[in-house]
Coordinates of C-alpha atoms and ligand atoms in Angstrom, one line a residue:
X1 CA -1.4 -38.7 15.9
X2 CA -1.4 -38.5 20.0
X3 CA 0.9 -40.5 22.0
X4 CA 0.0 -42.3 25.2
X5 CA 3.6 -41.0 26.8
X6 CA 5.4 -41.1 30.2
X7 CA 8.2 -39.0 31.1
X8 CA 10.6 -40.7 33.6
X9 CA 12.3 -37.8 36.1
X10 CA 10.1 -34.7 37.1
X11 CA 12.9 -32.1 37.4
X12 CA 14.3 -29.3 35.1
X13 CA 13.8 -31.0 32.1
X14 CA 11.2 -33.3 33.0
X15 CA 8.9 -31.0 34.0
X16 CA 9.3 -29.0 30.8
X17 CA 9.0 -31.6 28.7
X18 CA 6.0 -33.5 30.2
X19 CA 4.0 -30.0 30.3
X20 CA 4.9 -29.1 26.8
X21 CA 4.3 -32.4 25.2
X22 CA 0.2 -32.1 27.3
X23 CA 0.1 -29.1 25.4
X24 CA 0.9 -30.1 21.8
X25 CA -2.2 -32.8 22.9
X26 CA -0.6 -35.8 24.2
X27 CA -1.4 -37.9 26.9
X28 CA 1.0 -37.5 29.4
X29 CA 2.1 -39.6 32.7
X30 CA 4.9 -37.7 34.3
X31 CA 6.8 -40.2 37.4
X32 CA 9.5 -38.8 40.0
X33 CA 10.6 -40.8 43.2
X34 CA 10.2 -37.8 45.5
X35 CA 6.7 -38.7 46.6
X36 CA 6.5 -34.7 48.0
X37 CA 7.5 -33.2 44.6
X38 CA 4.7 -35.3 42.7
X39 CA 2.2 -34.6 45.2
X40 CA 3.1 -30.4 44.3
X41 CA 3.2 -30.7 41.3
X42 CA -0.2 -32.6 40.5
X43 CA -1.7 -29.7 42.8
X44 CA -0.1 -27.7 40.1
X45 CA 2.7 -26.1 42.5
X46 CA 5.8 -25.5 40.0
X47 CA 9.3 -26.1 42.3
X48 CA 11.3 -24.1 40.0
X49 CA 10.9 -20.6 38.3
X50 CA 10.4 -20.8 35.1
X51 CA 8.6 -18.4 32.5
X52 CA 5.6 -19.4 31.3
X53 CA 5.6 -23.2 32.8
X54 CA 3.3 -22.6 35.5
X55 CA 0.6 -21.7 33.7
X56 CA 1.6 -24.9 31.1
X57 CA 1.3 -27.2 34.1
X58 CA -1.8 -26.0 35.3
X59 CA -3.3 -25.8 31.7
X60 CA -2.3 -29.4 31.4
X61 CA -3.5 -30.4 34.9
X62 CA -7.4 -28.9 34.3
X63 CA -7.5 -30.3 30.4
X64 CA -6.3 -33.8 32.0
X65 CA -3.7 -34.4 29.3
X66 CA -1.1 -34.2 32.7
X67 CA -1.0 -36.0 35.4
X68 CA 1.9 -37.1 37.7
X69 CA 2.6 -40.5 39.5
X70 CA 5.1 -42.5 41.5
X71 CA 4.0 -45.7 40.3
X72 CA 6.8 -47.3 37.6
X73 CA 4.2 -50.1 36.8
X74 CA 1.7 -47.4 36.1
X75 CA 4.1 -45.8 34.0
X76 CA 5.0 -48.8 32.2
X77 CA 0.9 -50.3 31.8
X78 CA 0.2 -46.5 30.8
X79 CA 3.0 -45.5 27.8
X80 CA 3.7 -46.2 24.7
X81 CA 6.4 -44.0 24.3
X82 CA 8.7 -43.2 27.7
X83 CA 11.0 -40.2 28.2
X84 CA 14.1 -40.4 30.1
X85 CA 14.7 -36.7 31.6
X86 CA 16.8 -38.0 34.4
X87 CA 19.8 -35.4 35.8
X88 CA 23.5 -36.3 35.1
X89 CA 25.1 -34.2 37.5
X90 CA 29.3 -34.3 37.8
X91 CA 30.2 -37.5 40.3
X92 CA 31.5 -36.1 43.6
X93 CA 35.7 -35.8 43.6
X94 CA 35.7 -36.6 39.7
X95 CA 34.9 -35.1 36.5
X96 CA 32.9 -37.8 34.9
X97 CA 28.8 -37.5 34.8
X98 CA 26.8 -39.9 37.3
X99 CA 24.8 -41.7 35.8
X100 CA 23.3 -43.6 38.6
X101 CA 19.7 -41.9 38.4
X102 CA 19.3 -43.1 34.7
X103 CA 20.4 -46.5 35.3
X104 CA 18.3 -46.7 38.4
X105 CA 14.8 -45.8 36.5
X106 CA 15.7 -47.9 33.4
X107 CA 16.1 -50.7 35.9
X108 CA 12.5 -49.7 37.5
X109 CA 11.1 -49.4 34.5
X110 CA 12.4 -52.0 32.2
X111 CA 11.0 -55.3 34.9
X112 CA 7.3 -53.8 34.0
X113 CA 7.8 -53.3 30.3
X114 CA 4.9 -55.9 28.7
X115 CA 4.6 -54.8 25.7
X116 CA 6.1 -53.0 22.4
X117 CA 7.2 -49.4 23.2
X118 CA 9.6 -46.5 22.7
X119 CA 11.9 -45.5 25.2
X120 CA 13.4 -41.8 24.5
X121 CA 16.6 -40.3 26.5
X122 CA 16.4 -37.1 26.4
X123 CA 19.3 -37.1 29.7
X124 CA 22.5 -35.5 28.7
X125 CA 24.9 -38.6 28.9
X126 CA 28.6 -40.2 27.8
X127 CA 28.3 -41.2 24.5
X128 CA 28.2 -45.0 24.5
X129 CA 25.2 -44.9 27.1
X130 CA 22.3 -45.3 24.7
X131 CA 24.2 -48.7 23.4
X132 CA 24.2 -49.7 27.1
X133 CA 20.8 -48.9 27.8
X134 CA 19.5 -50.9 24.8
X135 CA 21.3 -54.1 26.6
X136 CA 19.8 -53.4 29.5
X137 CA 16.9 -53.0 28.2
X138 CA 16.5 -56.0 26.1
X139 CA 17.6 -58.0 29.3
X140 CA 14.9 -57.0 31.8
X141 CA 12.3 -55.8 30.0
X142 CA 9.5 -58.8 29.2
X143 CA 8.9 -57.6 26.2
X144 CA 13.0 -58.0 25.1
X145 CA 13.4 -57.3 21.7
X146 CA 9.9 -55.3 21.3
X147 CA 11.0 -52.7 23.4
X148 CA 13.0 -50.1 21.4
X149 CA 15.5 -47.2 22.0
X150 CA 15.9 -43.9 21.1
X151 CA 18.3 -40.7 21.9
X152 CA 16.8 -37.4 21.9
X153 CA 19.1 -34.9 23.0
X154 CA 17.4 -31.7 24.6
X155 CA 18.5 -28.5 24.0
X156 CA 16.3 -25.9 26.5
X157 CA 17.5 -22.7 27.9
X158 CA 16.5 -22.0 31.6
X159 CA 14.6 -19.3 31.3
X160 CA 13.8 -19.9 28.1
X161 CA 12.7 -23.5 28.8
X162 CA 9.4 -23.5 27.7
X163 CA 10.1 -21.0 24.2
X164 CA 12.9 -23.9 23.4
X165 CA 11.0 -26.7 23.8
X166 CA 7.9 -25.7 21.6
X167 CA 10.2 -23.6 19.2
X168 CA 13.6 -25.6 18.9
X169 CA 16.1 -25.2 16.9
X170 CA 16.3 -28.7 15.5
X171 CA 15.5 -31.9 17.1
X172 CA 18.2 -34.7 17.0
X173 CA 17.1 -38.1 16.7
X174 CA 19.9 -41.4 17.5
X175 CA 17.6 -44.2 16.7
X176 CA 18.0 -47.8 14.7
X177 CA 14.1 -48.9 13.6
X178 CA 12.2 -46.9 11.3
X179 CA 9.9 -47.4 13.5
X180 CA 11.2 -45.5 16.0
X181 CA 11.9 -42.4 13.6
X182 CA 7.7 -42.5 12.4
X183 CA 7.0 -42.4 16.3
X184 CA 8.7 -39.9 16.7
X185 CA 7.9 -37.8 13.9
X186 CA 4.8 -38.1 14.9
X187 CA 5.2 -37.0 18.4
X188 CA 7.1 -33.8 17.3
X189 CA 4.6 -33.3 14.3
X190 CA 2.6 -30.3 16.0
X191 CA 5.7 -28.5 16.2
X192 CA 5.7 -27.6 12.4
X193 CA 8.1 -27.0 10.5
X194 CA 11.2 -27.9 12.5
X195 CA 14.7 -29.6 11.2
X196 CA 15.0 -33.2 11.7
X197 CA 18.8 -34.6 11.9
X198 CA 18.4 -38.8 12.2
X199 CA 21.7 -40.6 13.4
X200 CA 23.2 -43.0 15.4
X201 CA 23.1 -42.8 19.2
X202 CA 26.7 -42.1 19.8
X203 CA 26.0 -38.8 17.0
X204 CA 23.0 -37.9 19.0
X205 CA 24.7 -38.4 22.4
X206 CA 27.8 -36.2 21.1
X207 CA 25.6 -33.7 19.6
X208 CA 24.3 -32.6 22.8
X209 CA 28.5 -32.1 24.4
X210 CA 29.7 -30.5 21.4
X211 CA 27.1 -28.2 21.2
X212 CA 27.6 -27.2 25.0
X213 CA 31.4 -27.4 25.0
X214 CA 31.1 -24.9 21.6
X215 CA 29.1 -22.4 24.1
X216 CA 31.4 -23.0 26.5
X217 CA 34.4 -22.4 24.3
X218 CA 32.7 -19.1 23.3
X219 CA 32.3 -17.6 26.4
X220 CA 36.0 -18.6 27.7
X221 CA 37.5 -17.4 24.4
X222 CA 36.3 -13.5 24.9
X223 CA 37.2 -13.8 28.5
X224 CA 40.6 -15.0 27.4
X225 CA 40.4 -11.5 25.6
X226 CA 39.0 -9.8 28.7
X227 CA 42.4 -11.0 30.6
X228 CA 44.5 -9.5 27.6
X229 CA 42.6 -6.8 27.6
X230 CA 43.2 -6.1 31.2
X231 CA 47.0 -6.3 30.6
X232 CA 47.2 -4.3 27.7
X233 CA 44.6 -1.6 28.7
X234 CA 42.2 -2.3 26.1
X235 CA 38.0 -2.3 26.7
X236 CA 36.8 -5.9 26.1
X237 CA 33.6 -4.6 25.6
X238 CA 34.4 -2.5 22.3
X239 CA 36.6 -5.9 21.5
X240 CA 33.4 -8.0 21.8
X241 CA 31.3 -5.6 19.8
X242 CA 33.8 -4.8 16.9
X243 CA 33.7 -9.0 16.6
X244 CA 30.2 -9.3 16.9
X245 CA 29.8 -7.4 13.2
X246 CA 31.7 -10.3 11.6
X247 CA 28.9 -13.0 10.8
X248 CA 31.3 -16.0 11.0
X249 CA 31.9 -14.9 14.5
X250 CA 28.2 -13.7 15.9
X251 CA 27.7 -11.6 19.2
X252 CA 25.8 -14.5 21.0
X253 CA 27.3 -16.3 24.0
X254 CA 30.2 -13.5 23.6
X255 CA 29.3 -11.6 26.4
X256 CA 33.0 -10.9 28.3
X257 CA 32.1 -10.9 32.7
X258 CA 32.4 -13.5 35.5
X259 CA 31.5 -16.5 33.3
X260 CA 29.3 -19.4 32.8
X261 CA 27.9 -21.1 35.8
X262 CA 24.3 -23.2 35.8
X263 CA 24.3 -27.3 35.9
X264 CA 25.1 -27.9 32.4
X265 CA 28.0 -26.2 30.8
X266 CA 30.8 -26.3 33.8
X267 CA 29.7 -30.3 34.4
X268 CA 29.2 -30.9 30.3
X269 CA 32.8 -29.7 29.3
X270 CA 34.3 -31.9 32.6
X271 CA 32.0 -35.3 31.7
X272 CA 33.4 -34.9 28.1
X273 CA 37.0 -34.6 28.7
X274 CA 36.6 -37.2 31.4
X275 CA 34.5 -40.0 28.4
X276 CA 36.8 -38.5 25.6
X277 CA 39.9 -39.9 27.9
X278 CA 38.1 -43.3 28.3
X279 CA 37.8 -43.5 24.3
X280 CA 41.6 -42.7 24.1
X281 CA 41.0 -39.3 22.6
X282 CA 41.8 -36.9 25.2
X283 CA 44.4 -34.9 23.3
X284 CA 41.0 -33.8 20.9
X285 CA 39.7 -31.9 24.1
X286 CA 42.9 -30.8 26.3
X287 CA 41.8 -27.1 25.1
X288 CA 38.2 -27.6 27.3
X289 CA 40.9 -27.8 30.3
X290 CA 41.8 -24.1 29.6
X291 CA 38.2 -23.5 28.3
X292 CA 37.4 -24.3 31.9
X293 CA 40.5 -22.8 33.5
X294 CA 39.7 -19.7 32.1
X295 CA 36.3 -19.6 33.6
X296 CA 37.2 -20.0 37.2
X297 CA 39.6 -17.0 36.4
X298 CA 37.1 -15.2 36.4
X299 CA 36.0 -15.8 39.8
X300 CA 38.8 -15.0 41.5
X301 CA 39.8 -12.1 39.0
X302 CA 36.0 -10.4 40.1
X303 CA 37.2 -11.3 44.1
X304 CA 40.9 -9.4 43.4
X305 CA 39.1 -6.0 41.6
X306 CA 36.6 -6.3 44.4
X307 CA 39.3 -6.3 47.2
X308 CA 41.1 -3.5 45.1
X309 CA 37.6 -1.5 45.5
X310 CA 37.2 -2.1 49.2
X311 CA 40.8 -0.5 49.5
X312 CA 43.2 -3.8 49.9
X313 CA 41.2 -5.6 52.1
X314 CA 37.7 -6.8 52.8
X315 CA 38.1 -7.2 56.6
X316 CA 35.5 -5.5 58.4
X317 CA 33.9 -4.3 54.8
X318 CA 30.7 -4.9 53.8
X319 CA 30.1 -5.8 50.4
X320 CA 26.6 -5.9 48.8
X321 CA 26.4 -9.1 46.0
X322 CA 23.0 -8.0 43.6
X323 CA 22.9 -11.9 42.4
X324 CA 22.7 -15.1 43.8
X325 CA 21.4 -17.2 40.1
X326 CA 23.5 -18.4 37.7
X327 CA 21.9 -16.3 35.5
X328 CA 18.8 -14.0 35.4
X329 CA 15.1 -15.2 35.0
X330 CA 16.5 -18.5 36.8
X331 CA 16.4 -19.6 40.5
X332 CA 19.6 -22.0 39.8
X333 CA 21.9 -21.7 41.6
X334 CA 24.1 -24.7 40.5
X335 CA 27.7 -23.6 40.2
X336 CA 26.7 -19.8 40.6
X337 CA 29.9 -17.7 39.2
X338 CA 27.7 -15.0 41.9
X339 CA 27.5 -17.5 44.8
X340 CA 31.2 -18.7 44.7
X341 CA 32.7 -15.0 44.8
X342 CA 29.6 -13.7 47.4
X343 CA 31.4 -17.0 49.3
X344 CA 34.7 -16.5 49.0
X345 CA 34.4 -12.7 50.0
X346 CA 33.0 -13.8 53.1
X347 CA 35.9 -16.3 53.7
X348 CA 38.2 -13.5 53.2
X349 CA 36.3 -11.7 56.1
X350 CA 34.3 -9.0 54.0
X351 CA 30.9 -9.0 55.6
X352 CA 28.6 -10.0 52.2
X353 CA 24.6 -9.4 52.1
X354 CA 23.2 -10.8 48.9
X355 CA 20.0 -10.2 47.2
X356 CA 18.5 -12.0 44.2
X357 CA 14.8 -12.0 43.2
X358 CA 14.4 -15.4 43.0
X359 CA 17.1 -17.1 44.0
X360 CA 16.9 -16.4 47.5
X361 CA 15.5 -19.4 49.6
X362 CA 17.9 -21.5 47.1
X363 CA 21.4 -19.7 47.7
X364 CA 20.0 -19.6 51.2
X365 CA 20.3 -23.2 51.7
X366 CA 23.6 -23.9 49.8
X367 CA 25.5 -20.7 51.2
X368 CA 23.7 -20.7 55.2
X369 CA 27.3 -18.1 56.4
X370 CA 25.8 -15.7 54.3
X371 CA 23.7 -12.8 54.7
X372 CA 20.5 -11.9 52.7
X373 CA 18.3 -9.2 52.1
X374 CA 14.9 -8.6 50.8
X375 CA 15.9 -5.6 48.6
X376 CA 18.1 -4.1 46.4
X377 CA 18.3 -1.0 48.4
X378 CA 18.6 -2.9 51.7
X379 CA 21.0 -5.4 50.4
X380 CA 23.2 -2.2 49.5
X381 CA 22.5 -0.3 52.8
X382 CA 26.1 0.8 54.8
X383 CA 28.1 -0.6 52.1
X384 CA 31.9 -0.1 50.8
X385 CA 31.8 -2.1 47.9
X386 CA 28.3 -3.2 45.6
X387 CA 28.9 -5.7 43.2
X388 CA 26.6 -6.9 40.0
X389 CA 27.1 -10.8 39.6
X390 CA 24.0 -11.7 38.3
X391 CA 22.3 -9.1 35.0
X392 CA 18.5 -9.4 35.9
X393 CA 16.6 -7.0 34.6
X394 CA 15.3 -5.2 38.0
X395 CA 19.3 -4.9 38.6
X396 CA 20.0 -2.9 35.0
X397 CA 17.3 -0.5 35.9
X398 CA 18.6 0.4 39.5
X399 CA 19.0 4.2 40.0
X400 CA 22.5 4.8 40.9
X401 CA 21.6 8.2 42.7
X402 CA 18.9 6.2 44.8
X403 CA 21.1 3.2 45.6
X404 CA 24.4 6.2 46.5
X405 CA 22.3 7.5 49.3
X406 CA 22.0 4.4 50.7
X407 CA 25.6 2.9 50.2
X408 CA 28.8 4.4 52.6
X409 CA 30.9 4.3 50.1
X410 CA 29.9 4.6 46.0
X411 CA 32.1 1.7 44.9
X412 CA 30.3 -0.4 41.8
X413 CA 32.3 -4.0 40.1
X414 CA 29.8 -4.7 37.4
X415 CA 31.1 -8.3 36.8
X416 CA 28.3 -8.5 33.9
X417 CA 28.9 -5.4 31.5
X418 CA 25.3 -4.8 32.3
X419 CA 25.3 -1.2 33.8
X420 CA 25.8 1.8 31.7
X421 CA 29.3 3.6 33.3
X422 CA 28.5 6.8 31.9
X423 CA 25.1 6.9 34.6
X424 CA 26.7 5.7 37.4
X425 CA 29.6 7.2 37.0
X426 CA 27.6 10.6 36.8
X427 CA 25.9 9.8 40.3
X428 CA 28.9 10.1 41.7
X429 CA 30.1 6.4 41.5
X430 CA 33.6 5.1 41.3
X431 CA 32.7 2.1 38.6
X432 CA 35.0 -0.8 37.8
X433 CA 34.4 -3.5 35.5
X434 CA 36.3 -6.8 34.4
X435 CA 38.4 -6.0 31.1
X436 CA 37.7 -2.6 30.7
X437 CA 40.3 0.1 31.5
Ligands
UGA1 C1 22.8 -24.4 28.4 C2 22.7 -24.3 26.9 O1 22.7 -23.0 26.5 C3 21.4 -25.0 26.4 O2 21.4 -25.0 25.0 C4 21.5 -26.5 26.9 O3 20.3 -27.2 26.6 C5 21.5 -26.4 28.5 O4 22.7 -25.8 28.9 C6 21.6 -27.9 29.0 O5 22.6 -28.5 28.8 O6 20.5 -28.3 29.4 P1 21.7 -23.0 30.4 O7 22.6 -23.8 31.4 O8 20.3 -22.8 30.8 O9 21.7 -23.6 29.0 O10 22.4 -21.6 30.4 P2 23.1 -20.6 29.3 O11 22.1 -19.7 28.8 O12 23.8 -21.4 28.3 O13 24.1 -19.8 30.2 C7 25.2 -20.5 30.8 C8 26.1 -19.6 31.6 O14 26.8 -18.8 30.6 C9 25.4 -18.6 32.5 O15 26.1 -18.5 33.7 C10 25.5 -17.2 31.7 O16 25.6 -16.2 32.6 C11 26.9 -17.5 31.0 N1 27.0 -16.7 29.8 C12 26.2 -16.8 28.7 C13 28.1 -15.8 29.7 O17 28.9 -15.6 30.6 N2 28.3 -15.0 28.5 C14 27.5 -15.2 27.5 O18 27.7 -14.5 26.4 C15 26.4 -16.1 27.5

């Protein structure tokens, strides 16, 4: 069976989702306010980097399965099922999610709402919000009763965005009709063979947290080793590897270096404390607190071995930051572990020139005090100190010997683990990394 479907937000997730869903044959209305974006993307123009989606969104464009509108009334006469892929970014000067974008198109959309239909939020929310969104929706939609909800939580990778979305892991559905559950069955049925788990909404809405704050939790937990290891002289690296073998414990999301960045994890683990302390269970999450205190240590830890390797001080040193993303094979650079220490080496006068492959016109516009460079090699050019922030590929294969010629001095902080010692340390390269001795 193919769905008639709109998909309400056109960013990260919206994008994705729309493109995907015009691939597995659907009919597919994607709507964003920004008049510019839609206008882009219907000329098949992708405003992120993301493998594989490009050529998704075009495919989708030519077959006419996708298309892309402003028009809420269009989106409302058009679907039959509607997707909410709206962003829940962390509210300015608290830790709680805003919500405001997901209660602003569920009030668009609800006022033209005529006639039975799904509505799906795939947004990554407080638990309680799918309850709320059900009132609201009852209240200004026409159609009242007849239009039902469901909560989809979305798991994608960036980078991997299109891969998770076509090959996920599981798909978890918080829904009350049986109804809803054959829709959506149905909509996921070209999928194959792909675990189902049906709930309530808060389950599905605390699915999405706790798997995130898990991650999260991971990540901190070997860098709380890295810190030990640092003390005791112990290599963090050989820790993480030794625990890797152990199946209960798994080498994924255990790699020790500067931390987990991106706009999901660092905003997920603060939104959940912040609705957990609403619900009168904060005690059940104080240790995301640490989880997250441990991963800003990081930052500055990476700014203090750098400073070490520019000889006590970064005034009048230039330092070369190979990173700007919050990871590789993404242009994001929301809460960049790389951006924040490039940054606050500048502050602390080092003279910073960054390079990223992607990333660029991004961190340009966030971080404008900062230098960049159109190369590795000219990013690294006079410098005293070159620093790894961000493990892309092109970076791992660097020739140390090439890059030495280039740099003043052959100082290397490889805050990812992701440069073999042994090679640069054979150029001729003092090499440094975070929890290694
Ligand atoms: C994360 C989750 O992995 C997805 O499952 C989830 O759907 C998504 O958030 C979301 O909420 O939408 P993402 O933000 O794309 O995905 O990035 P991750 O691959 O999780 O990486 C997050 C950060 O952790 C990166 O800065 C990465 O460098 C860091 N990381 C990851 C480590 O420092 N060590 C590791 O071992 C793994």
């Amino acid at each position: 069976m193919r769905y008639r479907m709109t998909v309400i937000g056109s960013g990260y997730l919206g994008i994705t989702h729309a493109a995907c869903m015009a691939e597995l044959g659907h009919e597919v209305l994607a709507l964003d306010i920004d008049a510019d974006r839609i206008r882009r993307l219907g000329a098949g123009q992708l405003p992120i980097h993301e493998a594989g989606l490009e050529a998704l969104l075009r495919r989708g464009l030519d077959s006419g399965k996708l298309r892309f509108t402003t028009s809420y009334q269009e989106a409302a006469e058009f679907g039959d099922v509607h997707f909410l892929c709206l962003g829940t970014p962390q509210q300015q000067g608290a830790y709680a999610a805003d919500v405001s974008q997901l209660d602003a198109a569920v009030g668009a959309l609800a006022p033209h709402l005529g006639r039975e239909c799904l509505v799906v939020g795939k947004s990554t929310v407080p638990v309680g919000t799918a309850e709320r969104l059900a009132g609201a929706l009852r209240r200004l939609a026409p159609a009242g009763d007849r239009v039902d909800l469901a909560w989809n939580p979305e798991f994608l990778r960036e980078g991997f965005a299109v891969k998770d979305t076509l090959g996920p892991d599981r798909i978890v559905l918080g829904l009350r009709t049986a109804s809803a559950e054959k829709v959506l069955r149905e909509v996921y049925a070209p999928l194959g063979d792909v675990p189902f788990v049906v709930t309530d909404f808060a389950t599905a809405e605390l699915v999405k947290v706790a798997a995130n704050s898990f991650l999260a939790t991971k990540i901190s937990y070997i860098n709380a080793m890295a810190e030990v290891c640092e003390a005791a002289g112990a290599d963090v690296v050989r820790l993480a590897e030794a625990l890797s073998y152990d199946d209960r414990i798994g080498g994924r999301f255990l790699r020790p270096g500067l931390g987990f960045g991106g706009g999901c994890l660092p905003k997920d683990i603060r939104a959940f404390m912040a609705r957990a302390d609403e619900l009168g269970a904060g005690p059940a999450l104080s240790f995301l607190r640490e989880v997250d205190a441990v991963n800003l240590r990081r930052r500055d830890r990476t700014v203090d071995l750098a400073r070490d390797l520019a000889g006590g001080s970064f005034a009048g040193r230039r330092v070369t930051v190979l990173g700007a993303a919050f990871k590789p094979d993404s242009d994001d650079i929301r809460d960049s572990p790389a951006l924040h220490v490039a940054a606050e080496i500048q502050r602390q006068g080092g003279r910073v020139s960054v390079y990223d492959p992607v990333a660029l016109d991004n961190a340009r516009k966030a971080c404008p005090e900062l230098s960049y460079a159109t190369s590795a090699t000219e990013a690294a050019r006079g410098a005293h100190v070159l620093l790894l922030l961000t493990e892309w590929r092109e970076f791992v294969r660097l020739d140390p010997a090439e890059l030495g010629a280039v740099v003043a001095v052959r100082h290397v902080l490889d805050g990812r683990h992701a440069l073999d010692p042994a090679r640069w340390r054979q150029a001729g390269w003092r090499y440094r990394a975070p929890g290694r001795p």
